[in-house]
mmCIF file with all atom_site columns, C-alpha atoms and ligand atoms in Angstrom:
data_model
loop_
_atom_site.group_PDB
_atom_site.id
_atom_site.type_symbol
_atom_site.label_atom_id
_atom_site.label_alt_id
_atom_site.label_comp_id
_atom_site.label_asym_id
_atom_site.label_entity_id
_atom_site.label_seq_id
_atom_site.pdbx_PDB_ins_code
_atom_site.Cartn_x
_atom_site.Cartn_y
_atom_site.Cartn_z
_atom_site.occupancy
_atom_site.B_iso_or_equiv
_atom_site.pdbx_formal_charge
_atom_site.auth_seq_id
_atom_site.auth_comp_id
_atom_site.auth_asym_id
_atom_site.auth_atom_id
_atom_site.pdbx_PDB_model_num
ATOM   1   C  CA  . MET A 1 1   ? -15.549 -16.232 -19.422 1.00 0.00 ? 1359 MET A CA  1
ATOM   2   C  CA  . TRP A 1 2   ? -16.611 -15.607 -15.797 1.00 0.00 ? 1360 TRP A CA  1
ATOM   3   C  CA  . LYS A 1 3   ? -19.517 -18.000 -16.332 1.00 0.00 ? 1361 LYS A CA  1
ATOM   4   C  CA  . TYR A 1 4   ? -17.080 -20.870 -16.964 1.00 0.00 ? 1362 TYR A CA  1
ATOM   5   C  CA  . VAL A 1 5   ? -14.885 -20.013 -13.988 1.00 0.00 ? 1363 VAL A CA  1
ATOM   6   C  CA  . ALA A 1 6   ? -18.024 -19.852 -11.821 1.00 0.00 ? 1364 ALA A CA  1
ATOM   7   C  CA  . PHE A 1 7   ? -19.169 -23.219 -13.194 1.00 0.00 ? 1365 PHE A CA  1
ATOM   8   C  CA  . ILE A 1 8   ? -15.862 -24.869 -12.264 1.00 0.00 ? 1366 ILE A CA  1
ATOM   9   C  CA  . LEU A 1 9   ? -15.923 -23.315 -8.785  1.00 0.00 ? 1367 LEU A CA  1
ATOM   10  C  CA  . ASN A 1 10  ? -19.463 -24.640 -8.368  1.00 0.00 ? 1368 ASN A CA  1
ATOM   11  C  CA  . LEU A 1 11  ? -18.484 -28.217 -9.268  1.00 0.00 ? 1369 LEU A CA  1
ATOM   12  C  CA  . PRO A 1 12  ? -18.640 -29.470 -5.643  1.00 0.00 ? 1370 PRO A CA  1
ATOM   13  C  CA  . TRP A 1 13  ? -22.282 -28.287 -5.407  1.00 0.00 ? 1371 TRP A CA  1
ATOM   14  C  CA  . ILE A 1 14  ? -23.043 -29.711 -8.841  1.00 0.00 ? 1372 ILE A CA  1
ATOM   15  C  CA  . LEU A 1 15  ? -21.740 -33.075 -7.636  1.00 0.00 ? 1373 LEU A CA  1
ATOM   16  C  CA  . ILE A 1 16  ? -24.010 -32.862 -4.582  1.00 0.00 ? 1374 ILE A CA  1
ATOM   17  C  CA  . GLY A 1 17  ? -26.862 -31.948 -6.941  1.00 0.00 ? 1375 GLY A CA  1
ATOM   18  C  CA  . VAL A 1 18  ? -26.224 -35.074 -9.004  1.00 0.00 ? 1376 VAL A CA  1
ATOM   19  C  CA  . ILE A 1 19  ? -26.285 -37.225 -5.858  1.00 0.00 ? 1377 ILE A CA  1
ATOM   20  C  CA  . VAL A 1 20  ? -29.513 -35.523 -4.686  1.00 0.00 ? 1378 VAL A CA  1
ATOM   21  C  CA  . ALA A 1 21  ? -31.076 -36.170 -8.125  1.00 0.00 ? 1379 ALA A CA  1
ATOM   22  C  CA  . ILE A 1 22  ? -30.095 -39.856 -8.120  1.00 0.00 ? 1380 ILE A CA  1
ATOM   23  C  CA  . VAL A 1 23  ? -31.279 -40.447 -4.532  1.00 0.00 ? 1381 VAL A CA  1
ATOM   24  C  CA  . SER A 1 24  ? -34.606 -38.724 -5.322  1.00 0.00 ? 1382 SER A CA  1
ATOM   25  C  CA  . ILE A 1 25  ? -35.290 -41.147 -8.210  1.00 0.00 ? 1383 ILE A CA  1
ATOM   26  C  CA  . PRO A 1 26  ? -35.120 -39.219 -11.506 1.00 0.00 ? 1384 PRO A CA  1
ATOM   27  C  CA  . THR A 1 27  ? -37.997 -39.659 -13.967 1.00 0.00 ? 1385 THR A CA  1
ATOM   28  C  CA  . GLY A 1 28  ? -37.117 -37.059 -16.577 1.00 0.00 ? 1386 GLY A CA  1
ATOM   29  C  CA  . ILE A 1 29  ? -34.428 -34.589 -17.530 1.00 0.00 ? 1387 ILE A CA  1
ATOM   30  C  CA  . LYS A 1 30  ? -34.107 -31.410 -19.577 1.00 0.00 ? 1388 LYS A CA  1
ATOM   31  C  CA  . LEU A 1 31  ? -31.573 -28.676 -20.144 1.00 0.00 ? 1389 LEU A CA  1
ATOM   32  C  CA  . SER A 1 32  ? -31.806 -24.960 -19.412 1.00 0.00 ? 1390 SER A CA  1
ATOM   33  C  CA  . VAL A 1 33  ? -29.423 -22.919 -21.551 1.00 0.00 ? 1391 VAL A CA  1
ATOM   34  C  CA  . ASP A 1 34  ? -29.551 -19.547 -19.798 1.00 0.00 ? 1392 ASP A CA  1
ATOM   35  C  CA  . PRO A 1 35  ? -28.700 -19.934 -17.014 1.00 0.00 ? 1393 PRO A CA  1
ATOM   36  C  CA  . PHE A 1 36  ? -27.068 -23.271 -17.756 1.00 0.00 ? 1394 PHE A CA  1
ATOM   37  C  CA  . ALA A 1 37  ? -28.758 -25.924 -15.622 1.00 0.00 ? 1395 ALA A CA  1
ATOM   38  C  CA  . LEU A 1 38  ? -29.801 -29.535 -15.663 1.00 0.00 ? 1396 LEU A CA  1
ATOM   39  C  CA  . VAL A 1 39  ? -33.475 -29.761 -14.719 1.00 0.00 ? 1397 VAL A CA  1
ATOM   40  C  CA  . VAL A 1 40  ? -34.314 -33.172 -13.270 1.00 0.00 ? 1398 VAL A CA  1
ATOM   41  C  CA  . GLN A 1 41  ? -37.861 -34.285 -12.606 1.00 0.00 ? 1399 GLN A CA  1
ATOM   42  C  CA  . VAL A 1 42  ? -37.751 -36.560 -9.546  1.00 0.00 ? 1400 VAL A CA  1
ATOM   43  C  CA  . LYS A 1 43  ? -40.190 -38.980 -7.966  1.00 0.00 ? 1401 LYS A CA  1
ATOM   44  C  CA  . SER A 1 44  ? -39.767 -38.080 -4.298  1.00 0.00 ? 1402 SER A CA  1
ATOM   45  C  CA  . PHE A 1 45  ? -37.698 -36.139 -1.774  1.00 0.00 ? 1403 PHE A CA  1
ATOM   46  C  CA  . TRP A 1 46  ? -38.335 -39.057 0.616   1.00 0.00 ? 1404 TRP A CA  1
ATOM   47  C  CA  . TRP A 1 47  ? -34.929 -38.573 2.297   1.00 0.00 ? 1405 TRP A CA  1
ATOM   48  C  CA  . TYR A 1 48  ? -35.809 -34.910 3.024   1.00 0.00 ? 1406 TYR A CA  1
ATOM   49  C  CA  . ASN A 1 49  ? -39.512 -35.162 3.779   1.00 0.00 ? 1407 ASN A CA  1
ATOM   50  C  CA  . PHE A 1 50  ? -39.119 -37.015 7.048   1.00 0.00 ? 1408 PHE A CA  1
ATOM   51  C  CA  . LEU A 1 51  ? -37.554 -33.895 8.602   1.00 0.00 ? 1409 LEU A CA  1
ATOM   52  C  CA  . PRO A 1 52  ? -40.576 -32.279 10.339  1.00 0.00 ? 1410 PRO A CA  1
ATOM   53  C  CA  . SER A 1 53  ? -40.087 -28.756 8.945   1.00 0.00 ? 1411 SER A CA  1
ATOM   54  C  CA  . LYS A 1 54  ? -39.269 -29.876 5.403   1.00 0.00 ? 1412 LYS A CA  1
ATOM   55  C  CA  . LYS A 1 55  ? -42.445 -31.648 4.424   1.00 0.00 ? 1413 LYS A CA  1
ATOM   56  C  CA  . GLY A 1 56  ? -43.690 -29.391 1.634   1.00 0.00 ? 1414 GLY A CA  1
ATOM   57  C  CA  . VAL A 1 57  ? -40.443 -29.057 -0.306  1.00 0.00 ? 1415 VAL A CA  1
ATOM   58  C  CA  . ARG A 1 58  ? -41.258 -28.709 -4.022  1.00 0.00 ? 1416 ARG A CA  1
ATOM   59  C  CA  . ALA A 1 59  ? -37.821 -28.274 -5.578  1.00 0.00 ? 1417 ALA A CA  1
ATOM   60  C  CA  . ILE A 1 60  ? -34.149 -28.283 -4.611  1.00 0.00 ? 1418 ILE A CA  1
ATOM   61  C  CA  . THR A 1 61  ? -31.234 -26.601 -6.386  1.00 0.00 ? 1419 THR A CA  1
ATOM   62  C  CA  . ASN A 1 62  ? -27.570 -27.449 -5.846  1.00 0.00 ? 1420 ASN A CA  1
ATOM   63  C  CA  . GLY A 1 63  ? -25.175 -25.577 -8.105  1.00 0.00 ? 1421 GLY A CA  1
ATOM   64  C  CA  . HIS A 1 64  ? -26.484 -26.037 -11.634 1.00 0.00 ? 1422 HIS A CA  1
ATOM   65  C  CA  . ILE A 1 65  ? -28.661 -29.043 -10.827 1.00 0.00 ? 1423 ILE A CA  1
ATOM   66  C  CA  . ILE A 1 66  ? -32.356 -28.392 -10.243 1.00 0.00 ? 1424 ILE A CA  1
ATOM   67  C  CA  . CYS A 1 67  ? -34.587 -31.174 -8.884  1.00 0.00 ? 1425 CYS A CA  1
ATOM   68  C  CA  . LEU A 1 68  ? -38.317 -30.687 -9.330  1.00 0.00 ? 1426 LEU A CA  1
ATOM   69  C  CA  . GLY A 1 69  ? -40.439 -32.909 -7.075  1.00 0.00 ? 1427 GLY A CA  1
ATOM   70  C  CA  . PRO A 1 70  ? -44.038 -34.118 -7.469  1.00 0.00 ? 1428 PRO A CA  1
ATOM   71  C  CA  . LEU A 1 71  ? -45.470 -31.080 -5.584  1.00 0.00 ? 1429 LEU A CA  1
ATOM   72  C  CA  . VAL A 1 72  ? -43.952 -28.581 -8.034  1.00 0.00 ? 1430 VAL A CA  1
ATOM   73  C  CA  . GLU A 1 73  ? -46.140 -25.553 -8.829  1.00 0.00 ? 1431 GLU A CA  1
ATOM   74  C  CA  . LYS A 1 74  ? -46.366 -22.847 -11.438 1.00 0.00 ? 1432 LYS A CA  1
ATOM   75  C  CA  . ASN A 1 75  ? -43.185 -20.714 -11.644 1.00 0.00 ? 1433 ASN A CA  1
ATOM   76  C  CA  . ASP A 1 76  ? -41.193 -23.020 -9.354  1.00 0.00 ? 1434 ASP A CA  1
ATOM   77  C  CA  . LEU A 1 77  ? -38.740 -23.744 -12.182 1.00 0.00 ? 1435 LEU A CA  1
ATOM   78  C  CA  . GLU A 1 78  ? -38.251 -19.978 -12.699 1.00 0.00 ? 1436 GLU A CA  1
ATOM   79  C  CA  . HIS A 1 79  ? -37.697 -19.686 -8.938  1.00 0.00 ? 1437 HIS A CA  1
ATOM   80  C  CA  . GLU A 1 80  ? -34.993 -22.377 -9.004  1.00 0.00 ? 1438 GLU A CA  1
ATOM   81  C  CA  . LEU A 1 81  ? -33.330 -20.776 -12.046 1.00 0.00 ? 1439 LEU A CA  1
ATOM   82  C  CA  . ILE A 1 82  ? -32.894 -17.607 -9.922  1.00 0.00 ? 1440 ILE A CA  1
ATOM   83  C  CA  . HIS A 1 83  ? -31.052 -19.793 -7.383  1.00 0.00 ? 1441 HIS A CA  1
ATOM   84  C  CA  . VAL A 1 84  ? -28.787 -21.041 -10.196 1.00 0.00 ? 1442 VAL A CA  1
ATOM   85  C  CA  . LYS A 1 85  ? -28.030 -17.400 -11.090 1.00 0.00 ? 1443 LYS A CA  1
ATOM   86  C  CA  . GLN A 1 86  ? -27.202 -16.756 -7.416  1.00 0.00 ? 1444 GLN A CA  1
ATOM   87  C  CA  . HIS A 1 87  ? -24.695 -19.639 -7.589  1.00 0.00 ? 1445 HIS A CA  1
ATOM   88  C  CA  . GLN A 1 88  ? -23.217 -17.978 -10.706 1.00 0.00 ? 1446 GLN A CA  1
ATOM   89  C  CA  . ARG A 1 89  ? -22.941 -14.612 -8.934  1.00 0.00 ? 1447 ARG A CA  1
ATOM   90  C  CA  . GLN A 1 90  ? -21.382 -16.111 -5.799  1.00 0.00 ? 1448 GLN A CA  1
ATOM   91  C  CA  . PRO A 1 91  ? -19.569 -19.212 -7.014  1.00 0.00 ? 1449 PRO A CA  1
ATOM   92  C  CA  . LEU A 1 92  ? -18.498 -21.782 -4.423  1.00 0.00 ? 1450 LEU A CA  1
ATOM   93  C  CA  . MET A 1 93  ? -19.651 -19.716 -1.431  1.00 0.00 ? 1451 MET A CA  1
ATOM   94  C  CA  . HIS A 1 94  ? -23.317 -19.212 -2.295  1.00 0.00 ? 1452 HIS A CA  1
ATOM   95  C  CA  . PRO A 1 95  ? -24.661 -22.237 -0.348  1.00 0.00 ? 1453 PRO A CA  1
ATOM   96  C  CA  . LEU A 1 96  ? -22.750 -21.052 2.733   1.00 0.00 ? 1454 LEU A CA  1
ATOM   97  C  CA  . LEU A 1 97  ? -24.130 -17.502 2.427   1.00 0.00 ? 1455 LEU A CA  1
ATOM   98  C  CA  . TYR A 1 98  ? -27.601 -18.959 1.858   1.00 0.00 ? 1456 TYR A CA  1
ATOM   99  C  CA  . PHE A 1 99  ? -27.240 -21.100 4.980   1.00 0.00 ? 1457 PHE A CA  1
ATOM   100 C  CA  . LEU A 1 100 ? -26.192 -18.074 7.060   1.00 0.00 ? 1458 LEU A CA  1
ATOM   101 C  CA  . GLU A 1 101 ? -29.173 -16.080 5.750   1.00 0.00 ? 1459 GLU A CA  1
ATOM   102 C  CA  . ASN A 1 102 ? -31.487 -18.912 6.837   1.00 0.00 ? 1460 ASN A CA  1
ATOM   103 C  CA  . LEU A 1 103 ? -29.798 -19.164 10.192  1.00 0.00 ? 1461 LEU A CA  1
ATOM   104 C  CA  . PHE A 1 104 ? -30.034 -15.459 11.032  1.00 0.00 ? 1462 PHE A CA  1
ATOM   105 C  CA  . HIS A 1 105 ? -33.202 -14.409 9.215   1.00 0.00 ? 1463 HIS A CA  1
ATOM   106 C  CA  . GLY A 1 106 ? -35.190 -17.627 8.626   1.00 0.00 ? 1464 GLY A CA  1
ATOM   107 C  CA  . TYR A 1 107 ? -36.393 -19.008 5.319   1.00 0.00 ? 1465 TYR A CA  1
ATOM   108 C  CA  . GLU A 1 108 ? -39.103 -16.400 4.703   1.00 0.00 ? 1466 GLU A CA  1
ATOM   109 C  CA  . ASN A 1 109 ? -36.772 -13.460 5.262   1.00 0.00 ? 1467 ASN A CA  1
ATOM   110 C  CA  . ASN A 1 110 ? -33.778 -15.053 3.548   1.00 0.00 ? 1468 ASN A CA  1
ATOM   111 C  CA  . LYS A 1 111 ? -32.768 -12.425 0.950   1.00 0.00 ? 1469 LYS A CA  1
ATOM   112 C  CA  . TYR A 1 112 ? -31.983 -15.130 -1.631  1.00 0.00 ? 1470 TYR A CA  1
ATOM   113 C  CA  . GLU A 1 113 ? -35.460 -16.609 -1.245  1.00 0.00 ? 1471 GLU A CA  1
ATOM   114 C  CA  . GLN A 1 114 ? -37.043 -13.162 -1.355  1.00 0.00 ? 1472 GLN A CA  1
ATOM   115 C  CA  . GLU A 1 115 ? -35.229 -12.428 -4.617  1.00 0.00 ? 1473 GLU A CA  1
ATOM   116 C  CA  . ALA A 1 116 ? -36.294 -15.790 -6.065  1.00 0.00 ? 1474 ALA A CA  1
ATOM   117 C  CA  . TYR A 1 117 ? -39.965 -15.425 -5.037  1.00 0.00 ? 1475 TYR A CA  1
ATOM   118 C  CA  . LEU A 1 118 ? -40.124 -11.843 -6.262  1.00 0.00 ? 1476 LEU A CA  1
ATOM   119 C  CA  . LYS A 1 119 ? -38.493 -12.376 -9.661  1.00 0.00 ? 1477 LYS A CA  1
ATOM   120 C  CA  . SER A 1 120 ? -40.204 -15.681 -10.449 1.00 0.00 ? 1478 SER A CA  1
ATOM   121 C  CA  . LYS A 1 121 ? -43.638 -14.766 -9.010  1.00 0.00 ? 1479 LYS A CA  1
ATOM   122 C  CA  . SER A 1 122 ? -43.678 -18.234 -7.416  1.00 0.00 ? 1480 SER A CA  1
ATOM   123 C  CA  . ARG A 1 123 ? -45.812 -18.869 -4.357  1.00 0.00 ? 1481 ARG A CA  1
ATOM   124 C  CA  . TYR A 1 124 ? -44.632 -19.382 -0.794  1.00 0.00 ? 1482 TYR A CA  1
ATOM   125 C  CA  . ILE A 1 125 ? -46.661 -21.973 1.118   1.00 0.00 ? 1483 ILE A CA  1
ATOM   126 C  CA  . ASP A 1 126 ? -46.191 -22.212 4.868   1.00 0.00 ? 1484 ASP A CA  1
ATOM   127 C  CA  . HIS A 1 127 ? -46.283 -25.841 6.030   1.00 0.00 ? 1485 HIS A CA  1
ATOM   128 C  CA  . ALA A 1 128 ? -45.406 -25.089 9.653   1.00 0.00 ? 1486 ALA A CA  1
HETATM 129 ZN ZN1 . ZN  B 2 .   ? -35.927 -20.933 -3.130  1.00 0.00 ? 484  ZN  B ZN1 1
#
């Protein structure tokens, strides 16, 4: 039951995820059942890449929408699925809490990223 309530509360982020997927030029789509997520293969994060610190971005998750870019690596999907579970645990407010973590601790020490890297065994690459 909670899963459905969380899903509805996450609808604004899901809508943003759909827009991100469309803008990034989708080339393929599949479904993850647990956690429930739409996994969209995209052509380019061109709109994000021109930001100097964001060049190496491999995947982006908004709510239950995961976008996998052309640079995606082994276990990146598992990493993004952890972010979907974080949205389920903290519906509606997760992106705000994530943003505050980044602001105060930086990306590398963001506890949500640390959880995702640890559980998925995905690889952090520093592009700075
Ligand atoms: Zn992450």
